[in-house]
Short mmCIF file of C-alpha atoms in Angstrom, two decimals:
data_model
loop_
_atom_site.label_atom_id
_atom_site.label_comp_id
_atom_site.label_asym_id
_atom_site.label_seq_id
_atom_site.Cartn_x
_atom_site.Cartn_y
_atom_site.Cartn_z
CA UNK T 138 49.30 -196.88 113.56
CA UNK T 139 48.23 -194.86 110.54
CA UNK T 140 46.46 -195.84 107.40
CA UNK T 141 45.03 -194.20 104.23
CA UNK T 142 46.67 -190.95 103.22
CA UNK T 143 48.33 -190.31 106.54
CA UNK T 144 52.12 -190.92 107.19
CA UNK T 145 52.53 -194.29 108.82
CA UNK T 146 55.47 -193.35 110.97
CA UNK T 147 54.67 -193.41 114.72
CA UNK T 148 54.01 -189.92 115.93
CA UNK T 149 53.88 -188.18 112.52
CA UNK T 150 50.66 -186.45 111.68
CA UNK T 151 51.29 -185.39 108.05
CA UNK T 152 48.55 -186.26 105.58
CA UNK T 153 47.23 -185.33 102.22
CA UNK T 154 44.45 -183.24 103.72
CA UNK T 155 47.05 -180.78 105.14
CA UNK T 156 48.67 -180.58 101.77
CA UNK T 157 45.38 -179.66 100.10
CA UNK T 158 44.76 -176.96 102.74
CA UNK T 159 48.23 -175.70 102.42
CA UNK T 160 47.69 -175.39 98.50
CA UNK T 161 44.63 -173.22 99.09
CA UNK T 162 46.58 -170.60 101.05
CA UNK T 163 47.94 -167.36 99.49
CA UNK T 164 51.61 -167.03 98.61
CA UNK T 165 52.78 -163.53 99.52
CA UNK T 166 55.96 -163.79 97.38
CA UNK T 167 54.21 -164.58 94.09
CA UNK T 168 50.85 -162.97 94.99
CA UNK T 169 48.74 -165.98 94.07
CA UNK T 170 47.44 -169.18 95.47
CA UNK T 171 50.10 -171.79 96.25
CA UNK T 172 48.68 -174.33 93.90
CA UNK T 173 49.27 -171.74 91.03
CA UNK T 174 52.63 -170.47 92.15
CA UNK T 175 55.94 -172.29 91.65
CA UNK T 176 56.61 -172.63 95.40
CA UNK T 177 57.04 -176.29 96.30
CA UNK T 178 54.84 -178.10 98.69
CA UNK T 179 55.89 -178.52 102.29
CA UNK T 180 56.28 -182.31 101.96
CA UNK T 181 55.14 -185.17 99.62
CA UNK T 182 53.58 -188.50 100.43
CA UNK T 183 55.30 -191.62 99.08
CA UNK T 184 53.71 -195.07 98.82
CA UNK T 185 55.46 -198.18 99.94
CA UNK T 186 56.99 -200.17 96.94
CA UNK T 187 55.50 -203.50 95.97
CA UNK T 188 58.79 -205.38 95.84
CA UNK T 189 59.12 -207.78 98.73
CA UNK T 190 62.52 -206.76 99.67
CA UNK T 191 61.66 -203.11 99.85
CA UNK T 192 58.42 -203.89 101.45
CA UNK T 193 60.04 -205.86 104.23
CA UNK T 194 62.63 -203.12 104.78
CA UNK T 195 59.89 -200.46 105.09
CA UNK T 196 57.90 -202.41 107.48
CA UNK T 197 61.03 -203.19 109.60
CA UNK T 198 61.92 -199.52 109.62
CA UNK T 199 58.40 -198.32 110.55
CA UNK T 200 58.13 -200.98 113.21
CA UNK T 201 54.42 -201.64 112.58
CA UNK T 202 52.73 -204.24 114.69
CA UNK T 203 49.76 -204.39 112.38
CA UNK T 204 50.22 -203.55 108.73
CA UNK T 205 47.71 -201.06 107.32
CA UNK T 206 46.05 -201.54 104.02
CA UNK T 207 48.18 -198.81 102.43
CA UNK T 208 51.52 -197.48 103.79
CA UNK T 209 52.37 -193.86 103.24
CA UNK T 210 55.53 -192.10 104.37
CA UNK T 211 56.07 -188.38 104.08
CA UNK T 212 59.33 -186.86 102.59
CA UNK T 213 60.62 -185.80 106.01
CA UNK T 214 61.68 -189.32 106.80
CA UNK T 215 63.94 -189.80 103.73
CA UNK T 216 67.52 -188.58 103.50
CA UNK T 217 67.07 -187.18 100.03
CA UNK T 218 63.43 -186.16 100.72
CA UNK T 219 62.29 -189.07 98.59
CA UNK T 220 63.18 -192.69 97.90
CA UNK T 221 66.45 -192.87 95.92
CA UNK T 222 68.91 -195.52 94.88
CA UNK T 223 71.25 -194.73 97.72
CA UNK T 224 68.59 -194.24 100.36
CA UNK T 225 65.42 -196.10 99.23
CA UNK T 226 63.92 -196.59 102.72
CA UNK T 227 62.85 -194.16 105.44
CA UNK T 228 65.57 -193.47 107.88
CA UNK T 229 64.87 -190.19 109.68
CA UNK T 230 62.61 -189.43 112.64
CA UNK T 231 60.98 -192.90 112.74
CA UNK T 232 59.68 -192.37 116.19
CA UNK T 233 61.19 -195.56 117.65
CA UNK T 234 62.65 -193.73 120.69
CA UNK T 235 59.33 -192.31 121.78
CA UNK T 236 58.23 -193.43 125.32
CA UNK T 237 55.06 -195.41 125.42
CA UNK T 238 51.84 -193.49 126.08
CA UNK T 239 50.82 -193.33 129.73
CA UNK T 240 48.11 -195.69 130.88
CA UNK T 241 44.70 -194.24 131.42
CA UNK T 242 43.91 -193.53 135.04
CA UNK T 243 40.65 -195.00 136.41
CA UNK T 244 38.63 -192.44 137.98
CA UNK T 245 35.93 -193.46 140.52
CA UNK T 246 33.16 -191.03 141.25
CA UNK T 247 32.64 -189.97 144.81
CA UNK T 248 36.09 -190.64 146.20
CA UNK T 249 38.53 -187.82 147.01
CA UNK T 250 42.10 -188.96 146.98
CA UNK T 251 44.45 -187.82 149.74
CA UNK T 252 48.23 -188.43 149.69
CA UNK T 253 49.02 -188.16 153.39
CA UNK T 254 46.19 -190.41 154.57
CA UNK T 255 47.03 -194.05 154.86
CA UNK T 256 44.99 -196.73 153.20
CA UNK T 257 43.91 -198.41 156.37
CA UNK T 258 42.26 -195.34 157.81
CA UNK T 259 40.32 -194.73 154.56
CA UNK T 260 38.81 -198.17 154.83
CA UNK T 261 36.91 -197.46 158.08
CA UNK T 262 33.39 -197.97 156.78
CA UNK T 263 30.12 -197.88 158.75
CA UNK T 264 26.94 -199.10 157.28
CA UNK T 265 24.32 -196.49 157.82
CA UNK T 266 21.60 -197.72 155.41
CA UNK T 267 20.89 -199.99 152.48
CA UNK T 268 22.17 -197.96 149.55
CA UNK T 269 25.09 -195.88 150.98
CA UNK T 270 28.17 -195.85 153.13
CA UNK T 271 30.04 -192.99 154.91
CA UNK T 272 33.86 -192.61 154.88
CA UNK T 273 34.84 -189.94 157.37
CA UNK T 274 31.52 -188.30 156.98
CA UNK T 275 31.43 -188.35 153.15
CA UNK T 276 28.92 -190.40 151.23
CA UNK T 277 30.45 -192.96 148.90
CA UNK T 278 28.80 -194.79 145.87
CA UNK T 279 28.01 -198.32 146.61
CA UNK T 280 29.44 -199.45 143.26
CA UNK T 281 32.94 -198.92 144.48
CA UNK T 282 34.60 -202.01 145.88
CA UNK T 283 37.48 -202.15 148.24
CA UNK T 284 39.85 -203.44 145.53
CA UNK T 285 38.92 -200.51 143.28
CA UNK T 286 39.58 -198.11 146.08
CA UNK T 287 42.97 -199.81 146.98
CA UNK T 288 44.04 -199.50 143.30
CA UNK T 289 43.23 -195.81 143.18
CA UNK T 290 45.14 -195.07 146.37
CA UNK T 291 48.20 -196.97 145.17
CA UNK T 292 48.27 -195.31 141.69
CA UNK T 293 50.68 -192.51 140.92
CA UNK T 294 49.77 -188.97 140.75
CA UNK T 295 48.88 -187.62 137.24
CA UNK T 296 51.56 -185.80 135.35
CA UNK T 297 51.68 -182.09 135.86
CA UNK T 298 50.05 -180.10 133.01
CA UNK T 299 52.31 -178.78 130.40
CA UNK T 300 52.74 -175.02 130.41
CA UNK T 301 53.71 -172.99 127.37
CA UNK T 302 55.30 -169.58 127.13
CA UNK T 303 53.57 -166.54 125.71
CA UNK T 304 55.20 -166.59 122.29
CA UNK T 305 53.87 -170.15 121.52
CA UNK T 306 50.50 -168.66 120.72
CA UNK T 307 51.98 -167.54 117.38
CA UNK T 308 53.15 -171.01 116.44
CA UNK T 309 51.49 -172.75 113.42
CA UNK T 310 50.11 -176.07 114.40
CA UNK T 311 51.21 -177.52 111.04
CA UNK T 312 54.83 -176.72 112.08
CA UNK T 313 54.45 -178.93 115.24
CA UNK T 314 53.92 -182.17 113.34
CA UNK T 315 57.42 -183.32 114.13
CA UNK T 316 57.71 -182.59 117.79
CA UNK T 317 58.22 -186.36 118.34
CA UNK T 318 61.79 -185.90 117.17
CA UNK T 319 62.67 -183.99 120.34
CA UNK T 320 63.95 -186.00 123.31
CA UNK T 321 62.00 -185.90 126.53
CA UNK T 322 63.49 -183.83 129.40
CA UNK T 323 66.37 -182.48 127.26
CA UNK T 324 66.87 -178.92 126.22
CA UNK T 325 65.84 -178.24 122.62
CA UNK T 326 68.91 -177.98 120.53
CA UNK T 327 68.73 -176.91 116.88
CA UNK T 328 70.23 -179.52 114.52
CA UNK T 329 71.69 -178.19 111.35
CA UNK T 330 70.85 -181.37 109.42
CA UNK T 331 67.14 -181.28 110.36
CA UNK T 332 65.48 -178.25 108.82
CA UNK T 333 62.07 -179.49 108.85
CA UNK T 334 60.58 -176.72 110.99
CA UNK T 335 62.62 -173.88 109.23
CA UNK T 336 60.67 -171.46 107.20
CA UNK T 337 63.66 -170.75 105.04
CA UNK T 338 63.95 -174.37 104.07
CA UNK T 339 60.48 -174.34 102.43
CA UNK T 340 60.76 -170.83 100.84
CA UNK T 341 64.31 -171.10 99.49
CA UNK T 342 64.43 -173.97 97.14
CA UNK T 343 66.50 -172.60 94.37
CA UNK T 344 68.44 -169.40 93.30
CA UNK T 345 65.32 -167.69 91.90
CA UNK T 346 63.66 -167.85 95.38
CA UNK T 347 66.78 -166.69 97.14
CA UNK T 348 67.10 -163.72 94.86
CA UNK T 349 63.38 -162.88 95.21
CA UNK T 350 63.47 -162.87 99.05
CA UNK T 351 67.11 -162.03 99.96
CA UNK T 352 68.78 -160.53 96.83
CA UNK T 353 71.61 -163.06 96.77
CA UNK T 354 71.96 -166.61 95.42
CA UNK T 355 71.07 -169.64 97.62
CA UNK T 356 74.71 -170.65 97.86
CA UNK T 357 75.74 -167.18 98.93
CA UNK T 358 72.99 -167.22 101.55
CA UNK T 359 74.01 -170.58 102.99
CA UNK T 360 77.56 -169.35 103.29
CA UNK T 361 76.43 -166.21 104.95
CA UNK T 362 74.36 -168.20 107.53
CA UNK T 363 77.20 -170.48 108.33
CA UNK T 364 79.44 -167.43 108.86
CA UNK T 365 76.87 -165.70 111.11
CA UNK T 366 76.25 -168.82 113.27
CA UNK T 367 79.28 -168.00 115.31
CA UNK T 368 77.85 -164.58 116.16
CA UNK T 369 74.47 -165.88 117.36
CA UNK T 370 74.09 -165.23 121.06
CA UNK T 371 70.46 -164.15 121.37
CA UNK T 372 67.74 -166.07 123.33
CA UNK T 373 65.31 -166.22 120.42
CA UNK T 374 63.65 -169.58 119.70
CA UNK T 375 63.87 -169.04 115.96
CA UNK T 376 66.75 -170.80 114.27
CA UNK T 377 69.72 -168.63 113.00
CA UNK T 378 68.92 -169.41 109.40
CA UNK T 379 65.35 -168.08 109.85
CA UNK T 380 66.51 -165.12 111.83
CA UNK T 381 69.01 -164.01 109.03
CA UNK T 382 66.33 -164.84 106.39
CA UNK T 383 63.83 -162.73 108.26
CA UNK T 384 66.30 -159.77 108.32
CA UNK T 385 67.23 -160.05 104.69
CA UNK T 386 63.59 -160.34 103.66
CA UNK T 387 62.84 -157.08 105.49
CA UNK T 388 65.63 -155.30 103.63
CA UNK T 389 64.76 -157.01 100.18
CA UNK T 390 61.02 -156.59 100.25
CA UNK T 391 60.27 -154.02 102.99
CA UNK T 392 57.23 -155.95 104.16
CA UNK T 393 55.43 -154.91 107.35
CA UNK T 394 56.21 -156.40 110.78
CA UNK T 395 52.72 -157.90 110.99
CA UNK T 396 53.20 -159.61 107.65
CA UNK T 397 56.59 -160.98 108.50
CA UNK T 398 55.62 -162.14 111.93
CA UNK T 399 52.74 -164.11 110.45
CA UNK T 400 54.95 -165.68 107.84
CA UNK T 401 57.50 -166.81 110.42
CA UNK T 402 54.97 -167.67 113.11
CA UNK T 403 56.33 -165.39 115.70
CA UNK T 404 55.10 -162.25 117.57
CA UNK T 405 55.63 -158.74 116.25
CA UNK T 406 57.63 -157.85 119.31
CA UNK T 407 60.04 -160.68 118.69
CA UNK T 408 60.41 -159.63 115.05
CA UNK T 409 61.26 -156.12 116.12
CA UNK T 410 64.01 -157.43 118.31
CA UNK T 411 65.40 -159.96 115.80
CA UNK T 412 65.85 -157.53 112.84
CA UNK T 413 67.83 -154.81 114.74
CA UNK T 414 70.03 -157.47 116.36
CA UNK T 415 71.07 -159.02 113.11
CA UNK T 416 71.46 -155.68 111.35
CA UNK T 417 74.34 -154.94 113.76
CA UNK T 418 75.81 -158.36 113.11
CA UNK T 419 75.47 -158.17 109.39
CA UNK T 420 77.11 -154.70 109.30
CA UNK T 421 80.00 -156.11 111.37
CA UNK T 422 80.57 -159.03 109.02
CA UNK T 423 79.77 -157.50 105.64
CA UNK T 424 81.58 -154.21 106.00
CA UNK T 425 84.90 -155.50 104.50
CA UNK T 426 82.98 -156.39 101.32
CA UNK T 427 82.97 -152.69 100.32
CA UNK T 428 86.65 -152.16 99.24
CA UNK T 429 88.15 -149.25 97.32
CA UNK T 430 89.89 -150.92 94.51
CA UNK T 431 93.41 -149.97 93.45
CA UNK T 432 93.82 -148.09 90.18
CA UNK T 433 95.50 -151.08 88.47
CA UNK T 434 92.51 -153.38 89.43
CA UNK T 435 90.00 -150.79 88.02
CA UNK T 436 91.85 -150.62 84.67
CA UNK T 437 92.12 -154.42 84.38
CA UNK T 438 88.37 -154.88 84.90
CA UNK T 439 87.30 -151.78 82.75
CA UNK T 440 84.42 -152.81 80.56
CA UNK T 441 84.87 -152.38 76.79
CA UNK T 442 82.19 -149.54 76.63
CA UNK T 443 84.46 -147.32 78.82
CA UNK T 444 87.83 -148.14 77.22
CA UNK T 445 87.47 -145.98 74.10
CA UNK T 446 85.93 -142.82 75.64
CA UNK T 447 86.82 -143.00 79.38
CA UNK T 448 90.00 -145.02 79.87
CA UNK T 449 90.98 -143.22 83.06
CA UNK T 450 87.63 -143.35 84.80
CA UNK T 451 87.95 -144.29 88.46
CA UNK T 452 84.41 -144.29 89.72
CA UNK T 453 80.82 -143.17 89.10
CA UNK T 454 79.27 -140.93 91.65
CA UNK T 455 75.62 -140.89 92.39
CA UNK T 456 73.47 -139.30 95.11
CA UNK T 457 70.11 -140.80 96.04
CA UNK T 458 67.27 -139.82 98.46
CA UNK T 459 65.49 -142.10 100.76
CA UNK T 460 62.16 -141.44 102.67
CA UNK T 461 61.87 -141.93 106.40
CA UNK T 462 58.76 -142.35 108.37
CA UNK T 463 58.39 -139.77 111.08
CA UNK T 464 58.05 -141.19 114.59
CA UNK T 465 54.88 -139.16 115.49
CA UNK T 466 53.13 -137.94 112.36
CA UNK T 467 52.52 -141.02 110.08
CA UNK T 468 51.31 -138.94 107.19
CA UNK T 469 54.37 -136.84 106.58
CA UNK T 470 57.84 -138.05 105.70
CA UNK T 471 61.46 -137.13 106.21
CA UNK T 472 64.02 -137.29 103.38
CA UNK T 473 67.64 -138.28 103.67
CA UNK T 474 70.41 -138.40 100.99
CA UNK T 475 73.46 -140.72 100.67
CA UNK T 476 76.34 -140.85 98.13
CA UNK T 477 77.63 -144.04 96.42
CA UNK T 478 80.74 -144.60 94.32
CA UNK T 479 80.63 -147.43 91.77
CA UNK T 480 83.54 -148.89 89.91
CA UNK T 481 83.10 -148.97 86.16
CA UNK T 482 82.54 -152.70 86.53
CA UNK T 483 79.54 -152.16 88.79
CA UNK T 484 81.23 -152.87 92.16
CA UNK T 485 80.24 -150.51 95.01
CA UNK T 486 83.48 -149.06 96.33
CA UNK T 487 82.13 -146.48 98.73
CA UNK T 488 78.83 -145.57 100.34
CA UNK T 489 78.46 -142.63 102.67
CA UNK T 490 76.29 -142.13 105.86
CA UNK T 491 72.82 -140.77 105.57
CA UNK T 492 72.54 -136.91 105.47
CA UNK T 493 69.58 -134.62 105.93
CA UNK T 494 67.48 -134.01 102.77
CA UNK T 495 68.29 -130.37 102.82
CA UNK T 496 72.08 -131.04 102.40
CA UNK T 497 73.51 -130.18 99.06
CA UNK T 498 75.59 -132.60 96.81
CA UNK T 499 78.57 -130.38 97.29
CA UNK T 500 78.27 -130.59 101.05
CA UNK T 501 77.95 -134.29 101.07
CA UNK T 502 81.02 -134.69 98.73
CA UNK T 503 83.09 -132.60 101.12
CA UNK T 504 82.00 -134.39 104.34
CA UNK T 505 81.37 -137.94 103.24
CA UNK T 506 85.00 -138.88 102.99
CA UNK T 507 84.98 -139.82 99.25
CA UNK T 508 87.80 -137.19 98.66
CA UNK T 509 90.25 -139.26 100.77
CA UNK T 510 90.13 -142.07 98.19
CA UNK T 511 90.50 -139.93 95.05
CA UNK T 512 94.06 -139.31 93.85
CA UNK T 513 95.34 -136.58 91.55
CA UNK T 514 94.74 -137.54 87.88
CA UNK T 515 91.68 -139.66 88.55
CA UNK T 516 88.49 -139.17 86.50
CA UNK T 517 85.05 -139.22 88.11
CA UNK T 518 81.70 -139.50 86.21
CA UNK T 519 78.67 -137.77 87.58
CA UNK T 520 75.66 -139.14 85.53
CA UNK T 521 73.24 -136.73 86.91
CA UNK T 522 75.41 -133.58 86.58
CA UNK T 523 76.42 -132.81 90.19
CA UNK T 524 77.72 -129.22 90.81
CA UNK T 525 80.94 -130.65 92.39
CA UNK T 526 83.44 -129.60 89.72
CA UNK T 527 85.05 -126.96 91.92
CA UNK T 528 85.44 -129.34 94.78
CA UNK T 529 87.17 -131.95 92.56
CA UNK T 530 89.49 -129.47 90.74
CA UNK T 531 91.03 -128.65 94.14
CA UNK T 532 92.12 -132.31 94.32
CA UNK T 533 93.23 -132.35 90.60
CA UNK T 534 90.46 -134.77 89.83
CA UNK T 535 88.63 -134.50 86.45
CA UNK T 536 84.82 -134.60 86.24
CA UNK T 537 82.82 -136.07 83.41
CA UNK T 538 79.25 -134.91 83.47
CA UNK T 539 76.38 -134.40 80.92
CA UNK T 540 76.50 -131.27 78.92
CA UNK T 541 73.25 -129.13 78.73
CA UNK T 542 72.46 -126.63 75.95
CA UNK T 543 71.66 -122.96 76.72
CA UNK T 544 68.18 -121.76 76.36
CA UNK T 545 68.76 -119.88 73.13
CA UNK T 546 71.85 -121.68 71.86
CA UNK T 547 72.53 -124.18 69.17
CA UNK T 548 74.20 -127.49 69.84
CA UNK T 549 77.94 -127.52 69.02
CA UNK T 550 80.15 -130.32 67.83
CA UNK T 551 81.76 -130.53 71.25
CA UNK T 552 78.37 -130.84 72.85
CA UNK T 553 77.25 -133.49 70.49
CA UNK T 554 80.45 -135.55 70.88
CA UNK T 555 80.28 -135.42 74.72
CA UNK T 556 76.53 -136.28 74.62
CA UNK T 557 77.30 -139.48 72.46
CA UNK T 558 80.11 -140.49 74.78
CA UNK T 559 77.88 -140.14 77.84
CA UNK T 560 75.03 -141.97 76.15
CA UNK T 561 77.20 -144.95 75.33
CA UNK T 562 78.01 -145.53 78.97
CA UNK T 563 74.93 -144.06 80.68
CA UNK T 564 73.06 -147.34 80.40
CA UNK T 565 75.68 -149.32 82.34
CA UNK T 566 75.97 -146.66 84.94
CA UNK T 567 72.27 -146.52 85.48
CA UNK T 568 72.23 -150.36 85.77
CA UNK T 569 74.81 -150.26 88.46
CA UNK T 570 72.75 -147.58 90.33
CA UNK T 571 69.63 -149.57 90.01
CA UNK T 572 71.13 -152.66 91.54
CA UNK T 573 71.20 -151.01 94.95
CA UNK T 574 67.61 -149.96 94.64
CA UNK T 575 66.53 -153.56 94.29
CA UNK T 576 66.41 -153.49 98.04
CA UNK T 577 63.09 -151.84 98.59
CA UNK T 578 64.01 -150.64 102.00
CA UNK T 579 66.00 -147.96 100.13
CA UNK T 580 63.52 -147.29 97.34
CA UNK T 581 60.31 -147.26 99.55
CA UNK T 582 59.50 -145.64 102.85
CA UNK T 583 61.91 -146.71 105.63
CA UNK T 584 59.88 -147.66 108.82
CA UNK T 585 60.56 -146.26 112.22
CA UNK T 586 61.86 -149.61 113.48
CA UNK T 587 64.85 -149.54 111.02
CA UNK T 588 65.34 -145.68 110.68
CA UNK T 589 67.68 -145.57 113.58
CA UNK T 590 70.05 -147.94 111.84
CA UNK T 591 69.85 -146.54 108.35
CA UNK T 592 73.68 -146.16 108.11
CA UNK T 593 74.17 -149.82 108.76
CA UNK T 594 71.32 -150.70 106.39
CA UNK T 595 73.08 -148.82 103.68
CA UNK T 596 76.33 -150.58 104.16
CA UNK T 597 74.63 -154.01 104.39
CA UNK T 598 72.67 -153.48 101.05
CA UNK T 599 75.82 -152.23 99.40
CA UNK T 600 77.71 -155.38 100.48
CA UNK T 601 74.89 -157.75 99.38
CA UNK T 602 74.96 -156.10 95.91
CA UNK T 603 78.72 -156.83 95.70
CA UNK T 604 78.06 -160.41 96.51
CA UNK T 605 76.17 -160.84 93.29
CA UNK T 606 77.96 -162.10 90.21
CA UNK T 607 77.91 -160.55 86.65
CA UNK T 608 77.34 -157.04 87.85
CA UNK T 609 77.64 -155.11 84.62
CA UNK T 610 75.81 -157.65 82.40
CA UNK T 611 73.14 -158.77 84.83
CA UNK T 612 69.67 -157.69 83.92
CA UNK T 613 67.36 -157.15 86.89
#
C-alpha cells in the first residue's frame, strides 16, 4: 500500500520524486531543460476527490485494505489520462490480477538441504557433547529444533532466478514501472490501446511535435503506423510505433546512433538494424505517393502566380548535392547528386536515383528517366539555369531559365521582362525545393549506415513531403 505522493495502485511505483528528476533532464528536441521546454510530463498525479461517492468508488477500485492518509493515482490508470465526467475513477492497470508475493523462506544456519535424502535419515542424531550434535558427520547448531528442521525439509525449493537478455541493460528503470500489467507466464504481446511504455507516446503530443521529429502531422503519422503494422515481421522488442518513429526521426533530424539509442533505451546495434529494415518497408509503401500528374490536373491546380507568365508550365527541375561519409576516411566526404521535378503547386512528381558528384546536369537529365514523362509542348522551368536546353529541344520541350547579362553588355528590355517574370515565381519554386531539405539527412552529411540505401531515402523523403498539406503556402 502506498501513501504520500506515490501512486496508491498496487504495484505502481510512480511518484512525484520521479517527476522532479525527469523535469531536470535535458530535452534534445528543444535543447533546454524539460521544465523549461513545452514537452509534457510523462504522467501526472491526481488526488482522490472528497465527495463520498467518488471516494468510495476510488477505494473500491484500488482495493485498499488500509486507507492511507492521502490517496494519489497517476494518469496511467485513467482512460482519459485524468478524471473526466465519463471516466471519473481509475480503471486501467489496477494490479488486482497480480499474484500474492511469495512467503519468505526461513533459513536455518548450519543445515544443508538435500532433496534426495529422506527426512527420517536426516534425523539420526548422536549426542557427542553438551553444546553440539552431529548429523552425518556435520556439526549442527543446537538452536535448531526437530520441528524447524522438518519444516525446512518439507518446504518448496526457491524460485529460479530471473535471467535477462543482453539488450535489457539499455532499458530505463523508469520505463519499467508498469511491468505489473503483464501476465505471468504469458508471452509479452504489445497492446495498441496501452502505450504507456512507448517513447513516441510521450514525445508526440501534438502536430508541432510530430512535425519537429517526423516532418508530418500527428494524424498522418498515426495512419502511417497503422498501415505499416501489417509489414512488421522483425524480432525487435521495440513496438512498431517506436520503430517507425525512430526511423523517421533519423531522416528528419539526422541524429547520431548513440543519441537515438539512448533516447529509445535500446542498444546501438539494435538501432542500426531497425532503421535499414524500416527504410525498405517505407520505400515499398510510400513509393506510390510520388505520381506524375496529368497535364489537366497540373493546369487545374496552377497557382495564381504562374497563370499570367507561365500558363503552360509542367514542372520545375532542380538538381541538388548531398554529402556522403566515406567508409574508411572519416575526414573526407563523397558528393552525390539527384534530380527532382516539382509541380507548380509544390508536389514532388519525380525524384531520380543518386548519381556521382562528377556527373553533369545534362548527363543526369538524359539518364534519370525524366524525359519519359515530358511530352511535346510542355514547358519546364530550371530555376538555377541548367544547361539542358539542347536535350529538351530534341523532345520539343520548352525551357524557362534565368537570363544572365554579358560581361560588357547592357540589359535589354527582353532581359528585364524575363527577369521580372522569373522573380515573381522564383520564391515559390525555392520554397518547394526547400521543403525537401527539411529532412536533414539530405542537407547534412549522410552517415555510412544509411548511405547504402540513399536511393530509397530520397524516395521516402519525397513521399513524406507530399503528405504535408498546404504545400505552396506553407512557411517552414
